[in-house]
């Protein structure tokens, strides 16, 4: 497979800060093929964290086979949604949260932009904190110190790599992700070989099966932990492709690049977690660091490299897209400065997780589920809007409140609020005290209340996705046809 940068641009060019923000990418700068999308998506998802999702899935009380099926469906389906949204990028040449204005209006789109910004800042914070914790754990096992001083230094290094990549922009990110893909991929294979003898199939196969509700809960958790965490940024990289690029290629390479590593890591993570109840429990407190306990000492430093690079790969994409979302929400500053602002917030959040939080898994699951609901609602609306459109976007009107896409159309906004309200009423998270208000529809709908069998099935995410999608198909078809019929439509 060709190098990503060579595929994107055959002429050598010095690295520089990307000046593009929310503006449309000109045809002269749009190069490459859908295959180049493999690199950023693979590099962002080849994290050792994927192994920890095996423990997360089994934590729902299901068997190995149930967890495997839930993981495969959740990962592939959620990244397939990213592939569909990525098609809008090559059709509209603008960031995801600008293209969203076609559905929400120019200023109405500030609502999903704010939600997208919070989600991406949250993800980059989690990844930065995990990389810091993992480094400290490795140093502690090596006897080099793993206390506060080590954590501070690790946080500075991880945050520095992430912020620099986000500020520099697309060109640096594509080169960085290619490097991360190769290094992390090779070292992850070595890790798998070294710990393979810790797998005990007889123990794994004896794990009892769980209920249908527990299976659904694990499936939705996989969706929110993988593709639904990226869907709001899915067009940020495909916007650099030529308009003539194959839509099927964009969908296929996005889905494949993003899914292949998590699928392989999930299988091995399930086998490891299912073989040891001790490891399974340790992952909840330190998802990456716990994986070092079964490693030989000589591989701890390479493990730290693979862990940090894998997490940084995801954090860099997040900080880049969070900066774009912040601009789309209405903040008028240059894109590099927006990424820097998000970097400061990321560092503050990581400091809290590393130095003050007592538990990781509970707040993490609460974060994913709570923000997964409105993002699922937005995703449903966005996918339906893309499906309804037969022509490319009228790009100038994406920036004009008086253009064909409107300013603050009520239908998509009300639909988002309604789908989110229904979704939050159908999810719960007992591990996060600040989320006890959720689940208010479980009792009225006869689903057993907040302590019943359906309490942790996370039905609200699926409900929000379906309501957003079906509601837009039913209520917005005529509006889209009228937009595309206007004089001067692309």
Coordinates of C-alpha atoms in Angstrom, one line a residue:
X1 CA 0.0 0.0 0.0
X2 CA 1.4 3.4 -0.9
X3 CA 2.5 5.9 1.6
X4 CA -0.4 8.2 2.6
X5 CA 1.4 11.4 1.9
X6 CA 2.7 10.3 -1.5
X7 CA -0.8 9.3 -2.4
X8 CA -2.2 12.7 -1.4
X9 CA 0.5 14.8 -3.0
X10 CA 3.2 13.5 -5.4
X11 CA 5.2 16.7 -5.0
X12 CA 7.5 17.2 -2.0
X13 CA 6.3 20.0 0.3
X14 CA 7.6 21.3 3.5
X15 CA 5.4 20.8 6.6
X16 CA 3.6 23.9 7.6
X17 CA 0.6 24.9 9.8
X18 CA -2.7 24.3 7.9
X19 CA -4.5 27.5 7.3
X20 CA -7.8 26.0 6.4
X21 CA -10.6 26.3 8.9
X22 CA -14.2 26.0 8.0
X23 CA -13.6 27.1 4.4
X24 CA -14.2 25.0 1.3
X25 CA -11.2 23.1 0.0
X26 CA -10.5 24.2 -3.5
X27 CA -10.4 21.7 -6.4
X28 CA -6.6 22.4 -6.9
X29 CA -5.9 21.1 -3.3
X30 CA -8.1 18.0 -3.5
X31 CA -6.0 15.1 -4.4
X32 CA -5.6 11.4 -3.7
X33 CA -7.9 8.4 -3.7
X34 CA -10.3 6.9 -1.2
X35 CA -7.6 4.4 -0.3
X36 CA -5.7 7.2 1.5
X37 CA -8.4 7.3 4.1
X38 CA -7.1 4.0 5.4
X39 CA -4.2 5.7 7.2
X40 CA -5.9 8.3 9.4
X41 CA -8.7 5.9 10.4
X42 CA -6.4 2.9 11.0
X43 CA -3.9 5.0 12.9
X44 CA -6.6 6.5 15.1
X45 CA -8.1 3.1 16.1
X46 CA -5.1 0.8 16.4
X47 CA -4.8 1.6 20.1
X48 CA -4.1 -1.0 22.8
X49 CA -7.3 0.4 24.4
X50 CA -9.1 -1.9 22.0
X51 CA -7.9 -4.9 24.1
X52 CA -9.6 -3.4 27.1
X53 CA -12.9 -3.4 25.4
X54 CA -12.9 -7.2 25.8
X55 CA -13.1 -6.7 29.6
X56 CA -15.7 -3.9 29.1
X57 CA -17.9 -6.2 27.0
X58 CA -17.7 -9.2 29.4
X59 CA -18.5 -6.8 32.2
X60 CA -22.1 -6.8 30.9
X61 CA -22.4 -10.4 32.1
X62 CA -22.4 -12.1 28.7
X63 CA -20.4 -15.0 27.3
X64 CA -17.4 -14.8 25.0
X65 CA -19.5 -15.6 21.9
X66 CA -22.1 -13.1 22.8
X67 CA -19.4 -10.4 23.4
X68 CA -17.7 -11.3 20.1
X69 CA -20.9 -10.9 18.1
X70 CA -21.9 -7.7 19.9
X71 CA -18.4 -6.3 19.2
X72 CA -18.3 -7.2 15.6
X73 CA -21.8 -5.8 14.9
X74 CA -21.2 -2.7 17.0
X75 CA -17.8 -1.9 15.6
X76 CA -18.5 -2.5 11.9
X77 CA -22.0 -0.9 11.9
X78 CA -20.9 2.2 13.8
X79 CA -17.9 2.7 11.5
X80 CA -20.1 2.1 8.5
X81 CA -22.1 5.1 9.7
X82 CA -18.8 7.1 9.6
X83 CA -18.3 5.9 6.0
X84 CA -21.7 7.2 4.9
X85 CA -21.0 10.6 6.6
X86 CA -17.6 10.7 4.9
X87 CA -19.3 10.7 1.5
X88 CA -20.6 14.2 2.4
X89 CA -17.0 15.4 2.7
X90 CA -16.1 14.7 -0.9
X91 CA -19.4 16.0 -2.1
X92 CA -19.1 19.3 -0.1
X93 CA -15.4 20.0 0.4
X94 CA -16.1 21.3 4.0
X95 CA -15.7 19.9 7.5
X96 CA -18.4 17.6 8.9
X97 CA -20.0 20.2 11.1
X98 CA -20.2 22.7 8.3
X99 CA -21.9 20.2 6.0
X100 CA -24.4 19.6 8.8
X101 CA -25.7 23.1 8.2
X102 CA -27.5 21.7 5.1
X103 CA -29.8 19.9 7.6
X104 CA -29.8 22.3 10.5
X105 CA -29.4 25.7 8.9
X106 CA -26.4 28.0 9.3
X107 CA -27.0 29.2 12.9
X108 CA -29.3 26.3 13.9
X109 CA -26.3 24.0 13.4
X110 CA -24.6 25.6 16.4
X111 CA -26.5 23.2 18.7
X112 CA -25.0 19.9 17.2
X113 CA -21.7 21.7 16.8
X114 CA -21.5 22.4 20.6
X115 CA -22.5 18.7 21.3
X116 CA -19.8 17.6 18.8
X117 CA -17.2 19.8 20.4
X118 CA -17.9 18.5 23.9
X119 CA -17.8 14.9 22.7
X120 CA -14.4 15.3 20.8
X121 CA -12.9 17.3 23.7
X122 CA -14.1 14.5 26.1
X123 CA -12.5 11.8 23.9
X124 CA -9.2 13.5 23.5
X125 CA -9.1 14.1 27.3
X126 CA -9.8 10.4 28.0
X127 CA -7.1 9.3 25.6
X128 CA -4.5 11.7 27.0
X129 CA -5.3 10.6 30.5
X130 CA -5.0 6.9 29.6
X131 CA -1.7 7.4 27.9
X132 CA -0.4 9.2 31.0
X133 CA -1.6 6.4 33.4
X134 CA -0.2 3.7 31.1
X135 CA 3.3 5.4 31.1
X136 CA 3.3 5.8 34.9
X137 CA 2.4 2.1 35.3
X138 CA 5.2 1.0 33.0
X139 CA 7.7 3.1 34.9
X140 CA 6.5 1.8 38.2
X141 CA 7.0 -1.8 37.1
X142 CA 10.5 -1.0 35.8
X143 CA 11.4 0.6 39.2
X144 CA 12.0 3.9 37.6
X145 CA 9.3 5.6 39.7
X146 CA 5.6 5.8 38.8
X147 CA 4.4 8.5 41.1
X148 CA 3.3 12.1 40.6
X149 CA 6.5 13.2 39.0
X150 CA 6.4 10.5 36.3
X151 CA 2.7 11.3 35.7
X152 CA 3.4 15.0 35.2
X153 CA 6.2 14.4 32.7
X154 CA 4.1 11.8 30.8
X155 CA 1.2 14.2 30.7
X156 CA 3.4 16.9 29.3
X157 CA 4.8 14.7 26.6
X158 CA 1.5 13.2 25.6
X159 CA -0.3 16.5 25.6
X160 CA 2.5 18.1 23.7
X161 CA 2.4 15.6 20.9
X162 CA -1.4 15.8 20.7
X163 CA -1.6 19.6 20.7
X164 CA 1.3 20.0 18.1
X165 CA -0.4 17.6 15.8
X166 CA -3.8 19.3 16.2
X167 CA -2.4 22.8 15.7
X168 CA -0.3 21.9 12.6
X169 CA -3.3 20.3 10.9
X170 CA -4.1 17.9 8.1
X171 CA -0.7 17.6 6.4
X172 CA 1.2 16.7 9.7
X173 CA -1.7 14.5 10.8
X174 CA -1.5 12.3 7.7
X175 CA 2.2 11.8 8.0
X176 CA 1.9 11.2 11.8
X177 CA -0.9 8.6 11.3
X178 CA 1.2 6.7 8.7
X179 CA 4.1 6.4 11.2
X180 CA 1.7 5.5 14.1
X181 CA 0.1 2.8 11.9
X182 CA 3.4 1.1 11.1
X183 CA 5.0 1.3 14.5
X184 CA 1.9 0.5 16.6
X185 CA 0.8 -2.2 14.3
X186 CA 4.1 -4.1 14.5
X187 CA 4.5 -3.7 18.3
X188 CA 0.9 -4.7 18.9
X189 CA 1.6 -8.0 17.0
X190 CA 4.6 -8.6 19.3
X191 CA 2.5 -7.9 22.4
X192 CA -0.1 -10.5 21.2
X193 CA 2.6 -13.1 20.7
X194 CA 4.1 -12.4 24.1
X195 CA 0.9 -12.8 26.1
X196 CA -0.7 -15.5 24.1
X197 CA 0.2 -18.2 26.7
X198 CA -2.1 -16.4 29.2
X199 CA -5.2 -17.4 27.3
X200 CA -7.0 -20.4 28.7
X201 CA -9.8 -21.4 26.3
X202 CA -11.4 -23.7 28.8
X203 CA -11.9 -20.8 31.2
X204 CA -13.2 -18.5 28.5
X205 CA -15.6 -21.0 27.1
X206 CA -17.1 -21.7 30.6
X207 CA -18.3 -18.1 30.9
X208 CA -22.1 -18.3 31.1
X209 CA -24.3 -16.6 28.6
X210 CA -26.2 -13.5 29.5
X211 CA -29.7 -12.2 28.7
X212 CA -30.8 -10.5 25.5
X213 CA -30.9 -7.2 27.4
X214 CA -27.3 -7.6 28.5
X215 CA -26.2 -8.5 24.9
X216 CA -27.9 -5.3 23.5
X217 CA -26.3 -3.2 26.2
X218 CA -22.8 -4.5 25.2
X219 CA -23.6 -4.0 21.5
X220 CA -24.6 -0.3 22.0
X221 CA -21.6 0.3 24.3
X222 CA -19.4 -0.9 21.4
X223 CA -21.2 1.4 19.0
X224 CA -20.7 4.4 21.3
X225 CA -17.1 3.5 22.1
X226 CA -16.1 3.2 18.5
X227 CA -17.9 4.6 15.4
X228 CA -20.4 6.9 17.2
X229 CA -17.4 8.6 18.9
X230 CA -16.1 9.5 15.4
X231 CA -19.1 10.0 13.2
X232 CA -19.2 13.7 13.9
X233 CA -15.7 14.1 12.4
X234 CA -16.1 11.6 9.6
X235 CA -16.0 14.1 6.7
X236 CA -13.1 16.1 8.0
X237 CA -10.6 14.1 6.0
X238 CA -12.6 13.0 3.0
X239 CA -13.1 16.7 2.1
X240 CA -9.6 16.7 0.6
X241 CA -10.5 14.0 -2.0
X242 CA -11.6 15.0 -5.5
X243 CA -15.3 15.2 -6.2
X244 CA -15.0 12.4 -8.7
X245 CA -13.8 9.9 -6.0
X246 CA -15.9 6.8 -5.7
X247 CA -18.5 7.1 -3.0
X248 CA -18.3 3.3 -2.5
X249 CA -14.5 3.6 -2.1
X250 CA -14.9 6.4 0.5
X251 CA -17.4 4.3 2.5
X252 CA -15.4 1.1 2.1
X253 CA -11.9 2.4 3.0
X254 CA -13.3 4.5 5.9
X255 CA -15.1 1.5 7.4
X256 CA -12.3 -1.0 6.7
X257 CA -9.5 1.3 8.0
X258 CA -11.3 2.1 11.2
X259 CA -12.7 -1.4 11.9
X260 CA -9.9 -3.8 11.2
X261 CA -7.7 -3.1 14.1
X262 CA -10.5 -2.8 16.8
X263 CA -11.9 -6.2 15.6
X264 CA -8.6 -8.0 15.9
X265 CA -7.8 -6.4 19.3
X266 CA -11.3 -7.1 20.6
X267 CA -11.0 -10.8 19.9
X268 CA -7.7 -11.0 21.7
X269 CA -8.9 -8.8 24.5
X270 CA -11.9 -11.0 25.1
X271 CA -9.7 -14.1 25.3
X272 CA -7.4 -12.4 27.8
X273 CA -10.1 -10.9 30.0
X274 CA -12.1 -14.1 29.9
X275 CA -9.1 -16.1 31.0
X276 CA -8.4 -14.0 34.2
X277 CA -10.9 -12.5 36.5
X278 CA -8.1 -10.5 38.1
X279 CA -7.1 -8.9 34.8
X280 CA -10.7 -8.3 34.0
X281 CA -11.2 -6.4 37.2
X282 CA -7.9 -4.4 36.9
X283 CA -8.9 -3.1 33.5
X284 CA -11.7 -1.1 35.0
X285 CA -9.3 1.0 37.1
X286 CA -6.4 1.4 34.6
X287 CA -7.5 0.0 31.1
X288 CA -4.0 0.2 29.6
X289 CA -1.7 -0.1 32.6
X290 CA -3.5 -3.4 33.6
X291 CA -2.3 -5.0 30.4
X292 CA 1.3 -4.6 31.5
X293 CA 0.9 -7.0 34.4
X294 CA 1.2 -10.0 32.1
X295 CA 4.2 -8.7 30.1
X296 CA 7.9 -9.6 30.5
X297 CA 9.9 -6.7 31.8
X298 CA 12.1 -6.3 28.7
X299 CA 9.0 -5.4 26.6
X300 CA 7.6 -2.8 29.0
X301 CA 9.3 0.1 27.2
X302 CA 8.2 -0.9 23.7
X303 CA 4.7 -1.4 25.3
X304 CA 4.7 2.1 26.6
X305 CA 5.6 3.3 23.1
X306 CA 2.8 1.4 21.4
X307 CA 0.3 2.5 24.1
X308 CA 1.2 6.2 23.9
X309 CA 1.4 6.3 20.1
X310 CA -1.9 4.5 19.7
X311 CA -3.7 6.8 22.1
X312 CA -2.0 9.9 20.7
X313 CA -3.2 8.8 17.2
X314 CA -6.8 9.0 18.3
X315 CA -6.3 12.2 20.3
X316 CA -4.7 14.0 17.4
X317 CA -7.7 13.4 15.2
X318 CA -10.0 14.4 18.0
X319 CA -8.3 17.7 18.8
X320 CA -8.2 18.6 15.1
X321 CA -12.0 17.9 14.7
X322 CA -12.8 19.5 18.0
X323 CA -11.2 22.7 16.9
X324 CA -13.3 22.7 13.7
X325 CA -16.5 22.0 15.8
X326 CA -15.6 24.9 18.0
X327 CA -15.4 27.2 15.0
X328 CA -18.7 25.8 13.6
X329 CA -20.3 26.6 17.0
X330 CA -19.6 30.3 16.3
X331 CA -16.2 31.1 17.8
X332 CA -14.4 33.4 15.4
X333 CA -10.7 32.6 15.8
X334 CA -8.1 30.9 13.5
X335 CA -8.3 27.1 13.4
X336 CA -4.8 26.6 15.0
X337 CA -5.9 28.7 17.9
X338 CA -9.1 26.8 18.3
X339 CA -7.1 23.5 18.5
X340 CA -4.9 25.2 21.1
X341 CA -7.9 26.2 23.2
X342 CA -9.1 22.6 23.1
X343 CA -5.7 21.4 24.1
X344 CA -5.8 23.5 27.2
X345 CA -9.2 22.0 28.1
X346 CA -7.9 18.5 27.4
X347 CA -4.9 19.0 29.7
X348 CA -7.2 20.3 32.5
X349 CA -9.5 17.3 32.1
X350 CA -6.7 14.8 32.0
X351 CA -5.2 16.3 35.2
X352 CA -8.6 15.6 36.9
X353 CA -8.7 12.0 35.7
X354 CA -5.1 11.2 36.5
X355 CA -4.7 13.0 39.9
X356 CA -8.2 13.3 41.4
X357 CA -10.7 10.8 40.0
X358 CA -11.2 7.6 42.0
X359 CA -12.7 5.5 39.2
X360 CA -12.3 5.5 35.5
X361 CA -14.8 3.0 34.0
X362 CA -18.0 4.4 35.6
X363 CA -17.6 8.0 34.5
X364 CA -16.3 6.8 31.1
X365 CA -19.4 4.7 30.5
X366 CA -21.6 7.5 31.7
X367 CA -19.8 10.0 29.3
X368 CA -20.1 7.7 26.3
X369 CA -23.8 6.9 26.9
X370 CA -24.9 10.4 27.8
X371 CA -23.3 12.1 24.8
X372 CA -23.9 9.1 22.6
X373 CA -27.7 9.8 22.7
X374 CA -27.6 13.4 21.1
X375 CA -24.8 12.4 18.8
X376 CA -26.9 9.4 17.6
X377 CA -29.9 11.7 17.1
X378 CA -27.6 14.1 15.0
X379 CA -26.2 11.1 13.1
X380 CA -29.7 9.9 12.2
X381 CA -30.7 13.3 10.9
X382 CA -27.4 13.7 9.0
X383 CA -27.6 10.3 7.4
X384 CA -31.2 10.9 6.3
X385 CA -30.3 14.3 4.9
X386 CA -27.3 12.8 2.9
X387 CA -29.6 10.0 1.6
X388 CA -32.3 12.5 0.4
X389 CA -29.8 14.6 -1.5
X390 CA -29.2 13.8 -5.2
X391 CA -26.8 16.6 -5.9
X392 CA -23.6 18.1 -4.4
X393 CA -23.9 20.8 -1.8
X394 CA -24.3 24.4 -2.9
X395 CA -21.2 25.4 -0.9
X396 CA -21.6 29.2 -0.7
X397 CA -25.1 28.7 0.9
X398 CA -23.5 26.7 3.7
X399 CA -22.1 30.0 5.0
X400 CA -25.1 32.3 4.3
X401 CA -28.1 32.4 6.7
X402 CA -30.2 33.8 3.9
X403 CA -29.2 30.9 1.5
X404 CA -31.2 27.8 0.5
X405 CA -30.3 25.9 3.7
X406 CA -31.8 28.5 5.9
X407 CA -30.8 30.0 9.2
X408 CA -32.6 28.3 12.1
X409 CA -35.1 25.7 10.8
X410 CA -37.2 24.4 13.6
X411 CA -37.9 20.9 12.4
X412 CA -34.4 19.4 12.8
X413 CA -33.8 21.2 16.1
X414 CA -37.0 20.0 17.6
X415 CA -36.4 16.5 16.2
X416 CA -33.0 16.5 17.9
X417 CA -34.4 17.6 21.2
X418 CA -37.2 15.1 21.1
X419 CA -35.0 12.2 20.1
X420 CA -32.5 13.1 22.8
X421 CA -35.2 13.4 25.5
X422 CA -36.5 9.9 24.5
X423 CA -33.0 8.5 24.4
X424 CA -32.0 9.8 27.8
X425 CA -35.2 8.4 29.2
X426 CA -34.1 4.9 28.1
X427 CA -30.5 4.8 29.4
X428 CA -29.0 4.5 32.9
X429 CA -25.6 4.5 34.5
X430 CA -25.5 3.6 38.2
X431 CA -21.7 4.1 38.4
X432 CA -22.0 7.9 37.8
X433 CA -23.9 9.7 40.5
X434 CA -24.5 12.7 38.3
X435 CA -26.5 10.7 35.8
X436 CA -29.1 9.2 38.2
X437 CA -31.8 11.4 36.6
X438 CA -31.7 9.4 33.4
X439 CA -33.9 6.4 32.7
X440 CA -37.2 8.2 33.4
X441 CA -39.1 6.4 30.6
X442 CA -38.2 2.9 31.6
X443 CA -41.0 2.6 34.2
X444 CA -43.8 4.3 32.2
X445 CA -43.0 2.2 29.2
X446 CA -43.2 -1.1 31.2
X447 CA -39.4 -1.9 30.9
X448 CA -38.9 -2.6 34.5
X449 CA -37.7 0.8 35.7
X450 CA -34.2 1.8 36.6
X451 CA -33.4 -1.5 38.2
X452 CA -35.2 -3.8 35.7
X453 CA -33.8 -6.1 33.0
X454 CA -33.7 -3.3 30.4
X455 CA -32.0 -0.7 32.6
X456 CA -28.5 -1.2 31.1
X457 CA -29.5 -2.2 27.6
X458 CA -28.8 1.4 26.5
X459 CA -31.9 1.4 24.2
X460 CA -31.9 5.2 24.2
X461 CA -28.9 5.4 21.8
X462 CA -30.7 3.2 19.2
X463 CA -34.0 5.0 19.8
X464 CA -32.3 8.4 19.2
X465 CA -30.6 7.2 16.0
X466 CA -33.8 5.7 14.6
X467 CA -36.0 8.7 15.5
X468 CA -33.6 11.2 13.9
X469 CA -33.3 9.1 10.8
X470 CA -36.9 8.2 10.2
X471 CA -38.2 11.6 11.4
X472 CA -36.0 13.4 8.8
X473 CA -37.0 11.1 6.0
X474 CA -40.7 11.7 6.8
X475 CA -40.5 15.4 7.5
X476 CA -37.7 16.9 5.4
X477 CA -38.0 15.2 2.0
X478 CA -40.0 18.1 0.5
X479 CA -37.6 20.7 1.9
X480 CA -34.6 19.0 0.5
X481 CA -36.2 18.8 -3.0
X482 CA -37.0 22.5 -2.8
X483 CA -33.4 23.3 -2.0
X484 CA -32.0 21.4 -4.8
X485 CA -34.6 22.8 -7.3
X486 CA -33.4 26.4 -6.6
X487 CA -31.7 28.2 -9.5
X488 CA -27.9 27.8 -9.3
X489 CA -28.1 24.5 -7.5
X490 CA -24.9 22.5 -8.0

